[in-house]
């Protein structure tokens, strides 16, 4: 953490945990008899309980979206650029809630949690959940916090998919849905990348069919490869060129297979540091959540029909250099909303940062979010 | 904020509660006005990022898009009116865009600066240079207006493409009409406003 906190930081935050003992029936047919959700909140819920914003995390995100856990923290939460006093999700006006989703590895019930039925970690036996399951669990969290309607549900990438699912499953549960750098479903190419990531993990000799906890090992190489691959898809060709070009670490070729180019060094570092903070079974599960997301499927593959019952106002945002979930994918969402005469705005932000752009500070992007959220604030009277 | 005077004329042409699409909606002022005065349900299309922010601020539904890429996101007959205000002269394919307007909308409304206005004619004929005026403030090299036309040009294009003009209003820069403009619209009118639809087959 910086010596002094920036004035627009939410400061030191403490995660909280809620235990849910009402069984949750999952899409896969199985039931979680009880589970825990860990979450953080920033700002204060107003008396009318109208100012709550739900922030949904993406593939490798968690509940720690803003601020610092301790003065020793080097980095703030993953969306600190947008959450805080005076920031787009202004904590002087809004009560922001961010949770770790079910199946996660940061405190909410998931593969690393102890299965009460066996007394051992769930591991690969943890049920594969879906975005719809998440939204159900998020609705229960909201209810427990006294929130009957979110002023907005906001997320990027997989988080944006949760915002869409909210609008479909709980039309009255939110006023605004902000889907950023998202897609209505994964393409074959998206699924292909996920499959290579899964194969990397599952073919690691330390994977032990997912029971690696019992062997006191971690499938490091597999998880590292999965993250390296993912990272390539989060960046654009331009961003990689600008960041690394063909820079050599030692300034000359060494005619070997050790790290030579800066980009190799960067990817290895990203992969290695990820292994320290993430669980391989959760990574497998998260990629499946992505693959399975397809709200149109149960509406005869008609996205317009899926969104018909939605009453939220939508703000869809895409980034020009995002090739993982390109602007064309966001426009599919917009089109389906237009088909229904729903309230929707769409912005396509010029950025060279690729898919990662949704997490990066960008003046135009942040002004857009700020302006939209001001409108939301006026609507809910804060 | 001062209301652009052509907005009032357009507003009078719009039936209350109808569905409106505004192509090149700028800062969203027209749509905000129509939403308020006519209770329409509306969307604006706009390419400029700074204008998108203004539209969001104005509470107007706006879709960031390039009009020259067409209106393929919109189904046929999904709007009552498709408006193109002061933008026709700035697109690459005005003829195709008019067709697109009448594919997605029942009626089209366009406004454009009349290139046939006498002051423009004088600047070309006597001054020997491209006109620069209140309505055409740019120099030839930096103007976004690449397809300027006169009333006669526009009406000829409509006739050729099976479009019938339902209403035409010609006004000066202050958006006043007058007997002179009624008599010699193509010479004395500075701004032209048209409402039109596809001719029945």
XYZ file of C-alpha atoms in Angstrom:
583
model
C 0.000 0.000 0.000
C 1.176 3.542 -0.584
C 2.376 5.300 2.596
C -0.719 7.469 2.565
C -3.977 6.327 1.046
C -5.114 8.161 -2.076
C -8.070 10.440 -1.283
C -10.253 8.504 -3.722
C -9.526 5.090 -2.205
C -12.103 3.214 -0.174
C -9.239 2.537 2.227
C -8.732 -0.605 4.306
C -11.528 -3.095 3.790
C -12.376 -6.317 5.564
C -14.057 -9.185 3.732
C -17.170 -10.600 5.333
C -18.682 -14.056 5.106
C -22.286 -15.162 5.099
C -23.372 -18.715 5.653
C -26.447 -19.935 3.753
C -28.168 -23.016 5.036
C -31.090 -23.034 2.601
C -30.179 -25.629 -0.061
C -29.399 -24.257 -3.523
C -30.616 -26.389 -6.445
C -28.087 -26.116 -9.257
C -28.493 -26.304 -13.031
C -26.475 -29.530 -13.121
C -29.184 -31.274 -11.088
C -27.207 -31.413 -7.866
C -27.912 -29.397 -4.733
C -25.590 -27.497 -2.440
C -27.122 -28.089 0.991
C -25.202 -25.220 2.516
C -22.564 -22.811 1.346
C -20.713 -19.641 2.220
C -20.229 -16.486 0.221
C -17.430 -14.076 0.993
C -17.961 -10.474 -0.013
C -16.861 -6.894 0.494
C -18.930 -3.729 0.590
C -17.918 -0.138 -0.057
C -20.010 2.892 0.832
C -23.253 2.805 2.808
C -26.723 1.501 2.034
C -29.191 4.401 2.155
C -32.427 4.317 4.154
C -34.514 3.632 1.045
C -32.113 0.759 0.170
C -32.124 2.039 -3.370
C -28.425 2.740 -3.900
C -26.870 -0.731 -4.033
C -24.621 -1.761 -6.896
C -23.608 -5.373 -7.434
C -20.193 -5.798 -9.033
C -19.661 -9.214 -10.656
C -16.182 -10.580 -11.194
C -14.715 -12.263 -14.238
C -12.789 -15.528 -14.681
C -10.017 -15.014 -12.151
C -11.501 -12.193 -10.107
C -12.824 -12.262 -6.572
C -14.609 -10.213 -3.937
C -11.672 -7.860 -3.399
C -12.644 -5.237 -5.965
C -11.419 -2.076 -4.250
C -9.241 -0.747 -1.462
C -6.602 -2.588 0.550
C -6.768 -5.472 3.009
C -3.771 -4.328 4.981
C -1.203 -1.539 4.950
C 1.278 -4.070 3.560
C -0.749 -4.687 0.364
C 1.137 -3.681 -2.745
C -1.935 -3.483 -4.943
C -5.555 -2.466 -4.365
C -8.582 -4.547 -5.445
C -9.066 -5.467 -9.107
C -11.491 -2.658 -10.025
C -10.073 0.035 -7.774
C -9.907 2.357 -10.801
C -13.710 2.497 -10.815
C -14.771 2.104 -7.180
C -14.234 4.817 -4.572
C -15.215 8.319 -3.538
C -15.476 10.416 -6.717
C -14.816 7.439 -8.986
C -17.388 6.125 -11.502
C -19.002 3.867 -8.876
C -18.954 6.679 -6.369
C -18.984 5.240 -2.860
C -20.219 8.569 -1.461
C -23.508 7.841 -3.241
C -23.613 4.114 -3.854
C -23.346 1.001 -1.696
C -21.140 -1.292 -3.744
C -21.205 -5.057 -3.113
C -18.634 -7.429 -4.567
C -18.571 -11.154 -3.865
C -16.491 -14.206 -4.630
C -18.723 -16.487 -6.672
C -19.542 -20.064 -5.803
C -16.797 -22.387 -7.005
C -14.212 -19.683 -6.370
C -11.059 -20.152 -4.350
C -10.991 -16.975 -2.280
C -13.329 -17.900 0.535
C -16.696 -18.718 -1.016
C -17.600 -22.386 -1.108
C -15.710 -24.091 -3.922
C -13.375 -26.963 -4.762
C -10.910 -26.031 -1.998
C -13.661 -25.977 0.662
C -14.295 -28.956 2.903
C -17.257 -31.030 1.785
C -19.332 -31.515 4.969
C -20.391 -34.959 3.708
C -16.842 -36.313 3.486
C -14.773 -34.052 5.689
C -12.341 -33.608 2.793
C -12.016 -30.831 0.194
C -14.544 -31.083 -2.637
C -11.798 -30.977 -5.247
C -13.102 -32.152 -8.617
C -16.364 -33.293 -6.960
C -17.524 -29.723 -6.534
C -20.524 -29.355 -8.841
C -19.989 -27.413 -12.038
C -22.060 -24.304 -11.482
C -23.490 -21.917 -14.067
C -23.981 -18.175 -14.386
C -27.613 -18.808 -13.521
C -26.632 -20.586 -10.308
C -24.403 -17.651 -9.445
C -27.192 -15.174 -10.016
C -29.452 -17.214 -7.716
C -26.816 -17.160 -5.000
C -26.207 -13.441 -5.537
C -29.917 -12.774 -5.143
C -29.799 -14.552 -1.781
C -26.814 -12.469 -0.748
C -28.706 -9.326 -1.779
C -31.732 -10.403 0.240
C -29.545 -11.071 3.277
C -28.142 -7.547 2.967
C -31.651 -6.094 2.751
C -31.488 -5.257 -0.940
C -34.610 -6.046 -2.968
C -33.564 -4.154 -6.076
C -30.039 -3.304 -7.213
C -29.629 0.172 -8.653
C -27.262 -1.545 -11.063
C -25.593 -4.880 -11.675
C -22.249 -4.325 -13.347
C -19.573 -6.594 -14.705
C -16.906 -7.032 -17.370
C -16.374 -10.174 -19.444
C -17.834 -13.104 -17.471
C -19.082 -10.415 -15.045
C -21.081 -8.804 -17.850
C -22.696 -12.161 -18.522
C -23.902 -12.209 -14.920
C -25.437 -8.743 -15.419
C -27.315 -10.068 -18.471
C -28.477 -13.164 -16.607
C -29.722 -10.963 -13.770
C -31.865 -8.969 -16.177
C -33.305 -12.204 -17.557
C -33.862 -14.105 -14.296
C -34.855 -11.241 -11.995
C -36.424 -8.504 -14.151
C -37.468 -6.537 -11.056
C -34.261 -7.260 -9.203
C -32.268 -4.502 -10.881
C -32.794 -1.109 -12.495
C -29.719 -1.104 -14.718
C -27.517 -3.785 -16.247
C -24.035 -2.829 -17.404
C -22.441 -5.502 -19.591
C -18.863 -4.578 -20.443
C -16.634 -6.504 -22.878
C -19.091 -9.393 -22.730
C -20.771 -11.751 -25.191
C -24.144 -13.494 -25.270
C -22.321 -16.848 -25.467
C -18.877 -18.162 -26.272
C -17.795 -18.808 -29.830
C -16.174 -22.089 -30.880
C -12.837 -20.255 -30.800
C -13.454 -19.072 -27.219
C -14.311 -22.616 -26.124
C -11.260 -23.943 -27.952
C -8.961 -21.666 -25.946
C -10.645 -22.788 -22.739
C -10.216 -26.416 -23.699
C -6.478 -26.001 -24.281
C -6.246 -24.337 -20.857
C -8.097 -27.244 -19.254
C -5.940 -29.815 -21.028
C -2.833 -28.026 -19.813
C -4.048 -28.396 -16.213
C -5.454 -31.895 -16.484
C -2.376 -33.326 -18.219
C -0.059 -32.052 -15.484
C 1.279 -35.150 -13.613
C 0.597 -33.300 -10.353
C -3.102 -32.922 -11.146
C -4.068 -36.372 -9.804
C -7.513 -36.165 -11.413
C -8.199 -33.080 -9.333
C -7.292 -34.673 -5.980
C -3.930 -32.949 -5.747
C -4.704 -31.519 -2.287
C -4.408 -35.042 -0.865
C -0.979 -35.384 -2.413
C 0.158 -32.035 -1.103
C 1.051 -30.855 -4.584
C -0.322 -28.319 -7.030
C -0.453 -28.758 -10.836
C 1.783 -25.734 -11.178
C 2.901 -26.192 -14.755
C -0.566 -26.847 -16.050
C -2.134 -23.891 -14.279
C 0.738 -21.684 -15.342
C 0.311 -22.698 -18.992
C -3.433 -22.142 -18.756
C -2.880 -18.629 -17.436
C -0.210 -17.844 -20.038
C -2.577 -18.887 -22.794
C -5.422 -16.903 -21.286
C -3.218 -13.861 -20.945
C -2.401 -13.880 -24.657
C -6.105 -13.713 -25.420
C -6.610 -10.803 -23.021
C -4.081 -8.614 -24.812
C -4.150 -7.325 -28.348
C -1.423 -7.786 -30.920
C -0.835 -4.021 -30.785
C -0.638 -3.939 -27.006
C 1.905 -6.755 -26.988
C 3.936 -5.067 -29.690
C 3.888 -1.777 -27.802
C 4.745 -3.413 -24.482
C 7.398 -5.923 -25.557
C 8.050 -5.742 -29.279
C 10.871 -8.209 -29.887
C 12.941 -6.919 -26.981
C 15.526 -9.412 -25.815
C 16.269 -9.761 -22.133
C 20.009 -10.185 -22.611
C 20.218 -7.996 -25.681
C 21.251 -10.882 -27.924
C 20.065 -14.299 -29.061
C 21.346 -17.190 -26.999
C 20.291 -20.006 -29.346
C 18.590 -21.906 -26.559
C 15.125 -22.451 -25.123
C 15.443 -20.354 -22.007
C 13.612 -17.084 -21.744
C 14.997 -14.769 -24.412
C 12.275 -12.387 -25.459
C 10.728 -10.007 -22.943
C 7.264 -11.273 -23.820
C 8.301 -14.795 -22.737
C 9.550 -13.470 -19.454
C 6.338 -11.518 -18.923
C 4.114 -14.512 -19.660
C 6.100 -16.784 -17.360
C 5.910 -14.230 -14.604
C 2.148 -13.873 -15.078
C 1.759 -17.652 -15.073
C 3.928 -18.218 -12.020
C 2.370 -15.503 -9.903
C -1.075 -16.790 -10.822
C -0.225 -20.249 -9.488
C 0.491 -18.682 -6.098
C -2.940 -17.153 -5.838
C -5.344 -19.403 -7.726
C -6.667 -22.953 -7.542
C -6.529 -25.228 -10.575
C -9.920 -26.872 -9.927
C -11.516 -23.432 -9.690
C -9.868 -22.419 -12.946
C -11.301 -25.517 -14.647
C -14.717 -24.751 -13.226
C -14.649 -21.070 -14.235
C -13.826 -21.953 -17.837
C -16.817 -24.308 -17.852
C -19.079 -21.578 -16.490
C -18.008 -19.503 -19.467
C -18.480 -22.333 -21.968
C -21.959 -23.136 -20.679
C -23.249 -19.559 -20.643
C -25.917 -19.306 -23.324
C -29.143 -17.720 -22.061
C -30.718 -18.010 -25.514
C -30.421 -21.811 -25.483
C -33.642 -22.390 -23.578
C -35.448 -19.902 -25.833
C -34.935 -21.826 -29.020
C -31.561 -20.063 -29.432
C -33.298 -16.734 -29.821
C -31.486 -14.129 -27.716
C -34.260 -11.602 -28.294
C -36.760 -14.037 -26.800
C -34.422 -14.634 -23.844
C -34.270 -10.902 -23.119
C -37.945 -10.246 -23.742
C -39.000 -10.225 -20.091
C -36.129 -7.966 -19.024
C -37.142 -4.528 -17.751
C -33.737 -3.168 -16.775
C -32.082 -0.381 -18.702
C -28.929 -1.589 -20.367
C -25.549 -0.067 -21.023
C -23.371 -2.246 -23.238
C -19.707 -1.353 -23.699
C -17.094 -2.921 -25.981
C -13.466 -2.160 -26.806
C -12.182 -1.888 -30.354
C -9.101 -4.107 -29.919
C -10.856 -6.807 -27.877
C -10.728 -9.933 -30.018
C -11.737 -12.326 -27.249
C -15.194 -10.748 -26.949
C -15.151 -8.352 -29.853
C -17.506 -5.375 -30.345
C -19.478 -7.549 -32.775
C -20.370 -9.839 -29.852
C -21.599 -6.899 -27.796
C -23.656 -5.737 -30.742
C -25.432 -9.096 -30.733
C -26.623 -8.198 -27.251
C -27.593 -4.691 -28.342
C -29.490 -6.025 -31.311
C -31.503 -8.420 -29.179
C -32.360 -5.559 -26.831
C -33.394 -3.336 -29.739
C -35.622 -6.128 -31.022
C -37.489 -5.854 -27.739
C -37.621 -2.040 -27.653
C -35.668 -2.181 -24.401
C -33.828 0.861 -23.123
C -30.224 0.430 -24.234
C -27.134 2.463 -24.940
C -23.982 1.128 -26.535
C -20.479 2.568 -26.558
C -17.507 1.246 -28.478
C -14.346 2.492 -26.853
C -11.177 2.982 -28.841
C -8.461 1.147 -26.999
C -5.373 -0.863 -27.903
C -5.459 -2.862 -24.659
C -7.517 -5.801 -25.926
C -9.955 -7.608 -23.647
C -8.084 -6.373 -20.566
C -9.166 -2.818 -21.436
C -12.214 -3.165 -19.218
C -9.950 -3.212 -16.162
C -7.580 -0.472 -17.308
C -7.824 3.199 -16.484
C -9.030 5.050 -19.599
C -10.393 8.569 -19.379
C -13.147 8.185 -21.968
C -14.280 4.836 -20.558
C -14.342 6.141 -17.008
C -16.172 9.307 -18.019
C -18.795 7.184 -19.759
C -19.269 5.023 -16.677
C -19.290 8.061 -14.431
C -21.897 9.830 -16.562
C -24.108 6.759 -16.737
C -23.892 6.116 -13.002
C -24.751 9.763 -12.295
C -27.942 9.158 -14.212
C -28.579 6.058 -12.121
C -27.881 8.079 -8.958
C -30.421 10.738 -9.973
C -32.966 8.009 -10.667
C -32.598 6.391 -7.264
C -32.411 9.718 -5.457
C -28.829 9.781 -4.190
C -29.435 25.211 -23.862
C -30.973 26.913 -26.872
C -33.130 24.591 -28.892
C -32.149 24.206 -32.510
C -35.130 25.728 -34.298
C -35.572 22.890 -36.807
C -36.300 20.637 -33.828
C -39.597 22.356 -33.288
C -40.675 21.831 -36.877
C -39.623 18.162 -36.757
C -41.452 17.714 -33.472
C -44.682 18.936 -35.071
C -44.369 16.210 -37.699
C -44.004 13.421 -35.139
C -47.093 11.665 -33.797
C -47.126 11.360 -29.994
C -46.033 8.003 -28.598
C -44.390 6.868 -31.821
C -41.073 5.068 -32.294
C -38.238 7.234 -33.485
C -34.702 6.544 -34.696
C -32.372 9.532 -35.032
C -29.394 8.972 -37.308
C -26.407 11.066 -36.318
C -28.128 12.241 -33.159
C -25.219 14.411 -31.986
C -25.571 15.412 -28.355
C -29.066 13.911 -28.169
C -30.842 17.273 -27.887
C -33.490 16.470 -30.526
C -34.314 13.110 -28.982
C -34.419 14.568 -25.483
C -36.843 17.161 -26.865
C -38.996 14.567 -28.647
C -38.985 12.306 -25.588
C -40.239 15.226 -23.518
C -42.686 16.831 -25.942
C -43.974 13.813 -27.868
C -43.476 10.945 -25.422
C -41.750 8.910 -28.106
C -39.663 5.798 -27.553
C -36.410 6.518 -29.251
C -32.829 5.611 -30.061
C -30.052 7.716 -31.492
C -27.137 6.546 -33.572
C -23.917 8.490 -33.207
C -20.278 7.889 -34.071
C -18.512 10.489 -31.940
C -17.416 9.416 -28.472
C -17.771 12.865 -26.899
C -21.344 13.059 -28.188
C -22.071 9.600 -26.756
C -21.215 10.970 -23.320
C -23.561 13.942 -23.874
C -26.370 11.611 -24.937
C -25.870 9.466 -21.831
C -25.974 12.642 -19.764
C -29.195 13.699 -21.498
C -30.745 10.322 -20.660
C -31.120 9.437 -24.328
C -30.675 5.882 -25.652
C -27.661 6.047 -27.926
C -25.904 3.388 -29.991
C -22.366 4.150 -31.090
C -22.221 3.257 -34.748
C -20.995 4.352 -38.154
C -23.926 5.317 -40.380
C -21.894 4.458 -43.441
C -21.871 0.855 -42.224
C -25.657 0.788 -42.702
C -28.521 0.018 -40.366
C -28.186 -3.753 -40.378
C -28.803 -3.940 -36.617
C -32.381 -2.837 -37.209
C -35.205 -4.955 -38.529
C -37.441 -3.769 -41.339
C -40.327 -1.515 -40.274
C -39.163 -1.239 -36.690
C -39.704 2.536 -36.439
C -42.426 5.019 -37.268
C -39.934 7.733 -38.134
C -36.268 7.686 -39.023
C -34.708 11.141 -38.742
C -31.543 12.364 -40.416
C -30.962 15.903 -39.235
C -28.166 17.920 -40.862
C -26.261 14.732 -41.634
C -27.344 13.602 -45.135
C -24.652 15.743 -46.735
C -21.919 14.166 -44.564
C -22.372 10.469 -45.368
C -20.656 8.504 -48.125
C -23.807 7.066 -49.677
C -26.807 9.363 -49.154
C -28.912 7.409 -51.663
C -28.356 4.077 -49.915
C -28.954 5.655 -46.538
C -32.344 7.013 -47.688
C -33.266 3.492 -48.805
C -32.131 2.106 -45.458
C -34.184 4.746 -43.635
C -37.304 3.593 -45.441
C -36.468 -0.052 -44.848
C -36.326 0.291 -41.051
C -38.877 3.115 -40.791
C -42.343 3.857 -42.099
C -41.439 7.457 -42.800
C -38.202 9.387 -43.134
C -37.417 12.934 -42.101
C -34.309 14.728 -43.354
C -33.002 18.224 -42.901
C -30.027 19.634 -44.796
C -28.475 22.958 -45.760
C -29.764 23.933 -49.205
C -26.752 24.286 -51.445
C -28.955 26.091 -53.967
C -29.466 29.079 -51.655
C -28.689 32.301 -53.538
C -25.772 33.227 -51.318
C -24.045 29.959 -52.180
C -24.756 30.527 -55.858
C -23.304 34.035 -55.682
C -20.156 32.846 -53.919
C -19.494 30.275 -56.615
C -20.650 32.274 -59.629
C -19.145 35.639 -58.752
C -16.619 34.875 -56.018
C -15.360 31.760 -57.774
C -14.905 29.856 -54.510
C -16.746 27.221 -52.520
C -19.391 28.810 -50.329
C -18.773 29.463 -46.654
C -21.829 30.557 -44.715
C -23.718 30.294 -41.427
C -25.021 26.883 -42.443
C -21.842 25.769 -44.184
C -19.177 27.169 -41.894
C -16.263 24.994 -43.053
C -13.716 25.530 -45.790
C -13.780 23.053 -48.688
C -10.740 21.208 -47.360
C -12.001 20.540 -43.868
C -15.739 20.245 -44.354
C -17.497 17.071 -43.274
C -20.111 17.935 -45.922
C -19.045 15.806 -48.861
C -22.453 15.400 -50.537
C -24.085 18.798 -50.596
C -27.262 19.090 -52.597
C -30.023 21.491 -53.527
C -33.749 21.030 -53.047
C -34.043 20.112 -56.692
C -31.258 17.499 -56.421
C -32.910 15.912 -53.423
C -36.329 15.784 -55.008
C -34.907 14.310 -58.201
C -33.225 11.560 -56.174
C -36.503 10.848 -54.389
C -38.376 10.623 -57.695
C -35.727 8.324 -59.154
C -35.737 6.025 -56.117
C -39.500 5.694 -55.681
C -39.759 7.982 -52.661
C -42.713 10.310 -52.320
C -42.338 13.561 -50.429
C -45.149 14.032 -47.898
C -44.174 17.407 -46.538
C -41.544 20.013 -47.265
C -40.645 23.080 -45.239
C -38.002 25.569 -46.245
C -36.696 28.084 -43.755
C -33.936 30.628 -43.284
C -31.170 30.385 -40.709
C -33.532 31.578 -37.971
C -35.984 28.924 -39.141
C -38.547 31.443 -40.250
C -40.584 30.741 -43.328
C -41.947 33.448 -45.626
C -43.695 34.083 -48.907
C -40.384 34.483 -50.717
C -39.240 31.034 -49.638
C -42.575 29.559 -50.590
C -42.294 31.108 -54.025
C -38.629 30.381 -54.699
C -37.645 27.745 -52.173
C -34.525 26.512 -53.948
C -33.185 30.048 -54.218
C -34.231 31.598 -50.926
C -34.429 28.654 -48.512
C -31.368 28.064 -46.348
C -32.468 24.888 -44.637
C -34.730 22.232 -46.121
C -36.864 19.829 -44.091
C -38.560 16.876 -45.761
C -40.887 14.147 -44.599
C -41.196 11.273 -47.037
C -42.141 7.654 -47.496
C -41.786 4.826 -49.973
C -44.196 5.041 -52.903
C -46.683 2.198 -52.744
C -45.932 -0.398 -55.435
